[in-house]
CSV table of C-alpha atoms in Angstrom, one decimal:
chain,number,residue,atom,x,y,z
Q,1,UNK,CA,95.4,86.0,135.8
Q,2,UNK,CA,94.7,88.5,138.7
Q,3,UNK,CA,90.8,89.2,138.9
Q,4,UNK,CA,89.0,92.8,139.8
Q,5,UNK,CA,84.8,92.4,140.5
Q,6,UNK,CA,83.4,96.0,139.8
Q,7,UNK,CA,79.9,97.2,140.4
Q,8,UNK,CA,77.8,99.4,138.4
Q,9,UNK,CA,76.4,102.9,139.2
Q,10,UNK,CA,73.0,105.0,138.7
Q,11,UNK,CA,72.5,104.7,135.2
Q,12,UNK,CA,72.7,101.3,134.5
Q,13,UNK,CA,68.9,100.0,136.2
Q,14,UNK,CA,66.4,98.5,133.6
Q,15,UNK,CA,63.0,97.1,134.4
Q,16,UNK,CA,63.6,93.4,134.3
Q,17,UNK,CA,66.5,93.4,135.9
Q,18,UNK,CA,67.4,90.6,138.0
Q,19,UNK,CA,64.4,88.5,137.0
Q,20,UNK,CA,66.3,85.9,135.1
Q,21,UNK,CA,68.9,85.2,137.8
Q,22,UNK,CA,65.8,84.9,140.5
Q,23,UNK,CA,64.2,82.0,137.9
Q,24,UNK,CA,67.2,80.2,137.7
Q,25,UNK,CA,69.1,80.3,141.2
Q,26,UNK,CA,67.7,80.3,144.9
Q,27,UNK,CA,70.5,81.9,146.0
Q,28,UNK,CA,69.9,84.7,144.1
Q,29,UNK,CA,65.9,84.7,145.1
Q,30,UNK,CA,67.0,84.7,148.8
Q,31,UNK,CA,68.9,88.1,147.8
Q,32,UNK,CA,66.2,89.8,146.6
Q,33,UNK,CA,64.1,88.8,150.1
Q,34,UNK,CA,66.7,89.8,152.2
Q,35,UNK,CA,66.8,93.3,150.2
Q,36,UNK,CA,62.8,93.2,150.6
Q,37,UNK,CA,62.6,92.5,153.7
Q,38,UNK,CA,65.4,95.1,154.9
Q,39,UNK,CA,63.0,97.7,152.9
Q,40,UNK,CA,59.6,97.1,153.9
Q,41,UNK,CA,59.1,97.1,150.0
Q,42,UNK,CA,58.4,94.9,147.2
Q,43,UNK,CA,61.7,97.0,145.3
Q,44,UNK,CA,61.8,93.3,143.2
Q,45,UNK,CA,58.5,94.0,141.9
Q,46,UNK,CA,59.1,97.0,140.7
Q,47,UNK,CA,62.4,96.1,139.6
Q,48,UNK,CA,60.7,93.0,137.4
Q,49,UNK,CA,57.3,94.6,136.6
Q,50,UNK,CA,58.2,98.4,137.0
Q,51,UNK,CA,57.2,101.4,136.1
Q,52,UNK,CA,60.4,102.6,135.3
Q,53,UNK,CA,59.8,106.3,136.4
Q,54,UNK,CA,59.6,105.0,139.8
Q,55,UNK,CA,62.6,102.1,139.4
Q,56,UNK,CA,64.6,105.5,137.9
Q,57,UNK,CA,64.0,107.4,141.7
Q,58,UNK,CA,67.5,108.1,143.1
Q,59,UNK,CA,65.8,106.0,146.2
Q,60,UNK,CA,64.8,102.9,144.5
Q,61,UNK,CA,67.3,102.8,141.7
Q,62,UNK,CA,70.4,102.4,144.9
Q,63,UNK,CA,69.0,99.8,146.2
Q,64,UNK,CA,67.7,97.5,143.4
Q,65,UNK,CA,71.2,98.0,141.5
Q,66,UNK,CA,73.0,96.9,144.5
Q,67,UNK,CA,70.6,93.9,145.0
Q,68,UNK,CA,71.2,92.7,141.2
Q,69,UNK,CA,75.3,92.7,142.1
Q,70,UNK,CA,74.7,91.0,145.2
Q,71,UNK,CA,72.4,88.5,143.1
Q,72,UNK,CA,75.3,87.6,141.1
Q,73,UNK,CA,78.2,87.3,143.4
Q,74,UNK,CA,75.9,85.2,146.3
Q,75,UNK,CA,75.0,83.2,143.3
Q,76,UNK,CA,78.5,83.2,141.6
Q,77,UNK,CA,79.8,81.9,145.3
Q,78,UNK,CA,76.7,79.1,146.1
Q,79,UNK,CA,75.9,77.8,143.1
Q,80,UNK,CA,79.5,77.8,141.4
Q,81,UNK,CA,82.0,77.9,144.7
Q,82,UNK,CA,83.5,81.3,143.3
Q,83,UNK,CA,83.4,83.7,146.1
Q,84,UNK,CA,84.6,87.4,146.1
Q,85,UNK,CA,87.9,86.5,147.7
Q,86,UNK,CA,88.8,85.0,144.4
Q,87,UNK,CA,89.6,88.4,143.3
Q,88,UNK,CA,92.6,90.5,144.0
Q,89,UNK,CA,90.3,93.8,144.0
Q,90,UNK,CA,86.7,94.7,144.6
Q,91,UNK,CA,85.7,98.7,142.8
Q,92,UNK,CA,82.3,100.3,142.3
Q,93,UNK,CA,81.1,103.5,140.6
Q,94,UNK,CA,79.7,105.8,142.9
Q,95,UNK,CA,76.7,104.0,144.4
Q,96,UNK,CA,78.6,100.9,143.3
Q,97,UNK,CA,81.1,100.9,146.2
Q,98,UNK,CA,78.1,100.1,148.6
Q,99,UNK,CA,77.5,97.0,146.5
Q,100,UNK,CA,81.5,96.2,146.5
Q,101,UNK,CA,81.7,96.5,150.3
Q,102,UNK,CA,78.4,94.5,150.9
Q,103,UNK,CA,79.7,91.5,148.4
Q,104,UNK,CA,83.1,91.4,149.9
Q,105,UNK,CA,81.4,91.1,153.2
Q,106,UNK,CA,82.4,94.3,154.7
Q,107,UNK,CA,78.4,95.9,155.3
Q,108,UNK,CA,75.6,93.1,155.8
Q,109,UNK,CA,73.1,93.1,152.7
Q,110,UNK,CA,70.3,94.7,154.5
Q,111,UNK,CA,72.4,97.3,156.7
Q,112,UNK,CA,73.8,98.0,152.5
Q,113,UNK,CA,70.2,98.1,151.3
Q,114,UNK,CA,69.2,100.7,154.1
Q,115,UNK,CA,72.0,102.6,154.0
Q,116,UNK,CA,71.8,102.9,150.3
Q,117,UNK,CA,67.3,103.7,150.0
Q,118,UNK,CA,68.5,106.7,153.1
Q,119,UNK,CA,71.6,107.7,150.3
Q,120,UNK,CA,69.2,108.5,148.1
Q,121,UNK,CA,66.6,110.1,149.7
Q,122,UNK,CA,69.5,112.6,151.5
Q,123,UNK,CA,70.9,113.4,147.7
Q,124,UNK,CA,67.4,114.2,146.5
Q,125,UNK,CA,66.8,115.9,149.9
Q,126,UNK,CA,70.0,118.5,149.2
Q,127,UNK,CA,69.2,120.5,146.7
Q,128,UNK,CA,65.6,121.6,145.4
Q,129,UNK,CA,64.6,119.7,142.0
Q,130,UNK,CA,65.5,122.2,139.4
Q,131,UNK,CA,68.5,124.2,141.0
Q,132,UNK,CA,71.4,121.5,139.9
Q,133,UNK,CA,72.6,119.7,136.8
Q,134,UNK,CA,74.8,117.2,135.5
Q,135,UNK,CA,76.1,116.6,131.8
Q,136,UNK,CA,78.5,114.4,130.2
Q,137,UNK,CA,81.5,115.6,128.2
Q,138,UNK,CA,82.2,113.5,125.5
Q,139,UNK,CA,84.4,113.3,122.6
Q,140,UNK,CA,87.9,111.8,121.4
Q,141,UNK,CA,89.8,114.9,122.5
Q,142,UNK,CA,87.7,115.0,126.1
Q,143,UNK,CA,89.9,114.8,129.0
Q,144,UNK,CA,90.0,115.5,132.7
Q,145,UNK,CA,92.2,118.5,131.7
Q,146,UNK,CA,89.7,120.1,129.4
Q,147,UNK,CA,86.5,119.4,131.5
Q,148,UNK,CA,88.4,121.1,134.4
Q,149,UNK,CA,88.9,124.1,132.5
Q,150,UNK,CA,85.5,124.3,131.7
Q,151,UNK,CA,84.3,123.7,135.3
Q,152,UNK,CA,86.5,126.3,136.3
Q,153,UNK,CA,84.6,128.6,133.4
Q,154,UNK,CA,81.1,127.7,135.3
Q,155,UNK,CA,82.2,128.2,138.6
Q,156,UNK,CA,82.6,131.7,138.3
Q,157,UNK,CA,79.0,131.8,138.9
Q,158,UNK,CA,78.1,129.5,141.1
Q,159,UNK,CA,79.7,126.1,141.8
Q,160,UNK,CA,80.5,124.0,139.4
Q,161,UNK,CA,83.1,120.7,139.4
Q,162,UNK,CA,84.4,117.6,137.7
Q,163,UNK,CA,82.0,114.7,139.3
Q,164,UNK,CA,83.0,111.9,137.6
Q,165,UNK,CA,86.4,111.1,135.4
Q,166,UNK,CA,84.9,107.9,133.8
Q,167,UNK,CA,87.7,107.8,131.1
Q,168,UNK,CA,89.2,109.9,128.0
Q,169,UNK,CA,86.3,110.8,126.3
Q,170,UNK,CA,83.7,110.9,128.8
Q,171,UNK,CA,83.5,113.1,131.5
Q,172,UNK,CA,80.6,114.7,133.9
Q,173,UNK,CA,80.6,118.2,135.9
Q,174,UNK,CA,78.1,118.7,138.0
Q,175,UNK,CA,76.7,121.7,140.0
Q,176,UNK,CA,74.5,124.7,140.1
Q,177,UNK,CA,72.3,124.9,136.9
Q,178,UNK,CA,73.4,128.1,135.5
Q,179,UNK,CA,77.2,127.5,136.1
Q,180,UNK,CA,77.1,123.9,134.3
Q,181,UNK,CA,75.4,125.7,131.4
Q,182,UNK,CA,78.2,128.3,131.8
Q,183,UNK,CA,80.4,125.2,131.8
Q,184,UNK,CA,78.8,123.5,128.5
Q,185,UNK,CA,79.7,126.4,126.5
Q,186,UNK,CA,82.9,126.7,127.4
Q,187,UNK,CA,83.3,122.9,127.1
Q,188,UNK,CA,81.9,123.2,123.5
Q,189,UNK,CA,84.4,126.0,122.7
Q,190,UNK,CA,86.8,123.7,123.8
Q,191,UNK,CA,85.9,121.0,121.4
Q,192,UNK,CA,83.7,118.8,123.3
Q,193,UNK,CA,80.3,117.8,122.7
Q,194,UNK,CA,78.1,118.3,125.9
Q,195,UNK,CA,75.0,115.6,126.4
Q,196,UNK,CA,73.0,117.2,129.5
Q,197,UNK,CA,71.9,114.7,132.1
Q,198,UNK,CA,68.5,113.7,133.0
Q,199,UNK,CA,69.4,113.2,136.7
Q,200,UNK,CA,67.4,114.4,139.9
Q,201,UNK,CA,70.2,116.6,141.5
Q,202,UNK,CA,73.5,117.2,141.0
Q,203,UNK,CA,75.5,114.6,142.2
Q,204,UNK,CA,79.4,114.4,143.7
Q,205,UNK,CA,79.6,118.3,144.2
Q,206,UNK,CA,79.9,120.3,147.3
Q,207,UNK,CA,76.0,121.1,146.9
Q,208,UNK,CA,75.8,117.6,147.9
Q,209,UNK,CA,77.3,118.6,151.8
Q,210,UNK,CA,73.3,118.1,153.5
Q,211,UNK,CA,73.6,114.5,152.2
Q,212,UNK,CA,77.1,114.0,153.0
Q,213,UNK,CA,76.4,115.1,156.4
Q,214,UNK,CA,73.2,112.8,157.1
Q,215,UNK,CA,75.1,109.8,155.4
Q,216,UNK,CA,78.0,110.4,157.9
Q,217,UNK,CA,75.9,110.1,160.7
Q,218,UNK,CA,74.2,106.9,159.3
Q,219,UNK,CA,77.5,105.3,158.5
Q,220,UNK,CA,78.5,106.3,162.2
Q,221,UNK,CA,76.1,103.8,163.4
Q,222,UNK,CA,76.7,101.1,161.2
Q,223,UNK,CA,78.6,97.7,161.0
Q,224,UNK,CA,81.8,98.0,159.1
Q,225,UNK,CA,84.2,95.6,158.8
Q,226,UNK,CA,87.3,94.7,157.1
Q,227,UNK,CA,86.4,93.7,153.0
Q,228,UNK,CA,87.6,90.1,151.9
Q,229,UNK,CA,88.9,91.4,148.7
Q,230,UNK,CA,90.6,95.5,149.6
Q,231,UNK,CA,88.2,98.3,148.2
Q,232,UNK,CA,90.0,100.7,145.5
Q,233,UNK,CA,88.1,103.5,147.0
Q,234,UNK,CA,86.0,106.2,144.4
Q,235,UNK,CA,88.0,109.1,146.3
Q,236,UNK,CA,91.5,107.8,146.2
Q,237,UNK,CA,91.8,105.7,143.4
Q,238,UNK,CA,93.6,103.5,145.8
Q,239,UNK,CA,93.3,100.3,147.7
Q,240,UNK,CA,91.9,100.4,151.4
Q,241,UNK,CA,91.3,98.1,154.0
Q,242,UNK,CA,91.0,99.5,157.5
Q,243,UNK,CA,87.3,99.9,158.4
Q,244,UNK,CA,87.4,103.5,159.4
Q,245,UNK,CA,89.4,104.8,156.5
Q,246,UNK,CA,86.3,102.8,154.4
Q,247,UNK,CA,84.0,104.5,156.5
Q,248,UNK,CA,85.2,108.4,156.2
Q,249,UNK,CA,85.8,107.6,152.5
Q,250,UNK,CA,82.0,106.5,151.8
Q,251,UNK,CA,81.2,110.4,153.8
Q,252,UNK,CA,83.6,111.6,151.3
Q,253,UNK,CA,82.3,110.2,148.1
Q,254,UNK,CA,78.8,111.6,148.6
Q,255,UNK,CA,80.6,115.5,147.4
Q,256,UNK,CA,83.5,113.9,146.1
Q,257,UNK,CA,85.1,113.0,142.4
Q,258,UNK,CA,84.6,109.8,141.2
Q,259,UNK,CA,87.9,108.9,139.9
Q,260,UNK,CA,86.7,106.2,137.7
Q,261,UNK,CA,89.5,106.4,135.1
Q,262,UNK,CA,92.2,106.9,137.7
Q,263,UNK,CA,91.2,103.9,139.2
Q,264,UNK,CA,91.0,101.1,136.4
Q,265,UNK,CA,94.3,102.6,135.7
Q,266,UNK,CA,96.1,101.7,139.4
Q,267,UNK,CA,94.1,98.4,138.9
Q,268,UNK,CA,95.8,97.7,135.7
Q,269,UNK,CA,98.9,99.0,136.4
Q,270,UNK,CA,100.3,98.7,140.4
Q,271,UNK,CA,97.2,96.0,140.9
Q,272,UNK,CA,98.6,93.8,138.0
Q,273,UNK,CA,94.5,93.0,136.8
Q,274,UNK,CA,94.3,91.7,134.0
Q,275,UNK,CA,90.7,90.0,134.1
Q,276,UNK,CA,87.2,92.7,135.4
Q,277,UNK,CA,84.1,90.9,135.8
Q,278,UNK,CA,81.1,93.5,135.9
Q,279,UNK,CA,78.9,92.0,138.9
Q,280,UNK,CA,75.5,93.4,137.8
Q,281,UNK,CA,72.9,94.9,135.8
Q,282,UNK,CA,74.0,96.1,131.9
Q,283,UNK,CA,77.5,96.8,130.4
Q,284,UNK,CA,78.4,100.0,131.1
Q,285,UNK,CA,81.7,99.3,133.0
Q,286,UNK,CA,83.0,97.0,130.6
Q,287,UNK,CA,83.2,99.4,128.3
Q,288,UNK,CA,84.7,102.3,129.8
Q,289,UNK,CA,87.5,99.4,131.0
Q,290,UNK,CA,87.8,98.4,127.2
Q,291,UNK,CA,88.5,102.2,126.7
Q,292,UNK,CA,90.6,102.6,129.4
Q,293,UNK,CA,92.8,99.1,129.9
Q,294,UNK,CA,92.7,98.2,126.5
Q,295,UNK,CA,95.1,94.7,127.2
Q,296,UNK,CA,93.0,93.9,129.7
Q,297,UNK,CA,89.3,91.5,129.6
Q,298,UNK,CA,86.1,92.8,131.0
Q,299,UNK,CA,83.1,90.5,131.4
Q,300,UNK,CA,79.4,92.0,132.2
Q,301,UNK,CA,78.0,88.9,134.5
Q,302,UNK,CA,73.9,89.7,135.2
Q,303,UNK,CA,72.3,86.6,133.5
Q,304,UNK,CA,72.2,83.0,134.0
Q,305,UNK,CA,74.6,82.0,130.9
Q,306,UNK,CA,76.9,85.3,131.7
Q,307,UNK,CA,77.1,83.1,135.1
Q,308,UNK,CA,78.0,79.8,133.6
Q,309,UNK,CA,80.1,80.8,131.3
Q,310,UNK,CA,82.6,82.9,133.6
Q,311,UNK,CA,82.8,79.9,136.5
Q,312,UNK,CA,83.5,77.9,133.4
Q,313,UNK,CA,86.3,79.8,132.4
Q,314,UNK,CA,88.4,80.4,135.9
């Protein structure tokens, strides 16, 4: 069995999150200080209690996702002796690959937490509320291929691109508000069905550069170091290791496609994975891997039993 631990993305916070693993396990309590304390903000309260228009903030939900992750893998590796280096792979979706970097010790927790409540303030920050959109492209006959084409319909009025390839049958565009609707038609022409997303800006598109650009600088002045477990990277769909290239790759995320699909598929294929464990809150992952690597297992881990019963089965 060779093991991948991938990390959740904006989308999947809930209030309550984390609340379960903080009753049962210390270590996991001492996350959510550390994240706290890097903060200056009770973000586990209002992870636990809400309200969950405020937990939802591009700002809050970063940082409290990547705290729930790191909940479960400093738990997984304390309580049950299974660190990250168990796995062959570490991957994250979009915000995600903060949370991969910080569990497989590459980026302290609270230089992760900081760098991830300035991430989203600098994507809110780039483009005025109202200006940008997102929406998924769904549907059995929805590929990369036809959301290009209709990203390339939208962008003839403004811009307009292919944000994230989750897997056949779901993918986003993202960009100016009147070329995604542009984009939707054409999408729908196409065969698609188009869900429009209720998201604060329009994420992993050049309109994104402002945040790109204030991210670089932060990342400039942070600790990086090599991961225990090599990151396949968001941009490349490919492993990577050297601290620099991990660096520049982050700045490049922030505009650039999340290549979702692309990577399960190296992972299952050249990586040999057979086993993903989802390190964090809800299930999305798991099932875009059951779409995407049918032969292979995927496990959601964010409560105590979902715990137990993975160190169990290693």
């Amino acid at each position: 069995m060779s093991l991948a631990f991938v990390f959740p993305g904006q989308g999947s916070q809930a209030v309550g999150m984390g609340a379960d693993l903080a009753q049962a396990f210390a270590a996991a309590r001492e996350v959510f200080q550390e994240v706290d304390d890097a903060l200056n903000q009770k973000l586990s309260k209002l992870m636990w209690e809400g309200p969950e228009e405020d937990l939802t903030l591009t700002e809050n939900a970063q940082p409290a996702l990547m705290a729930v992750s790191l909940a479960v893998t400093r738990t997984l590796e304390k309580e049950f002796g299974i660190g990250v280096d168990r796995a062959a792979f570490v991957a994250g979706h979009s915000l995600g690959e903060y949370s991969a970097l910080a569990a497989a010790g590459s980026i302290s927790l609270s230089d992760t937490a900081r760098l991830l409540r300035l991430r989203g303030q600098a994507m809110q920050r780039a483009v005025p509320v109202g200006e940008g959109s997102m929406a998924s492209l769904i549907g059995k006959q929805t590929d990369v291929a036809l959301a290009e084409a209709a990203a390339a319909a939208g962008a003839e009025i403004g811009v307009c691109v292919v944000a994230n390839d989750n897997n056949t049958g779901n993918v986003v565009i993202s960009g100016a508000k009147a070329a995604v609707e542009r984009a939707i038609e054409k999408a729908e022409e196409l065969g698609a069905r188009a869900i429009r997303l209720n998201v604060s800006a329009p994420f992993h598109c050049p309109l994104m550069q402002p945040a790109a650009d204030e991210m670089a600088a932060a990342l400039a002045g942070a600790t990086v170091l090599a991961p225990r477990a090599p990151l396949v990277a968001n941009v490349t769909a490919r492993p990577v290791h050297d601290p620099e290239v991990i660096r520049r790759q982050l700045v490049e995320q922030v505009t650039g496609r999340v290549r979702w699909r692309e990577t399960m598929d190296w992972l299952a294929g050249e990586g040999g994975v057979t086993r993903f464990a989802e390190a964090g809150a809800g299930k999305v992952l798991s099932g875009m891997i059951k779409r995407s690597c049918p032969d292979a297992t995927a496990t959601p881990l964010n409560s105590p039993a979902d715990l137990e019963g993975f160190a169990k089965s290693l």
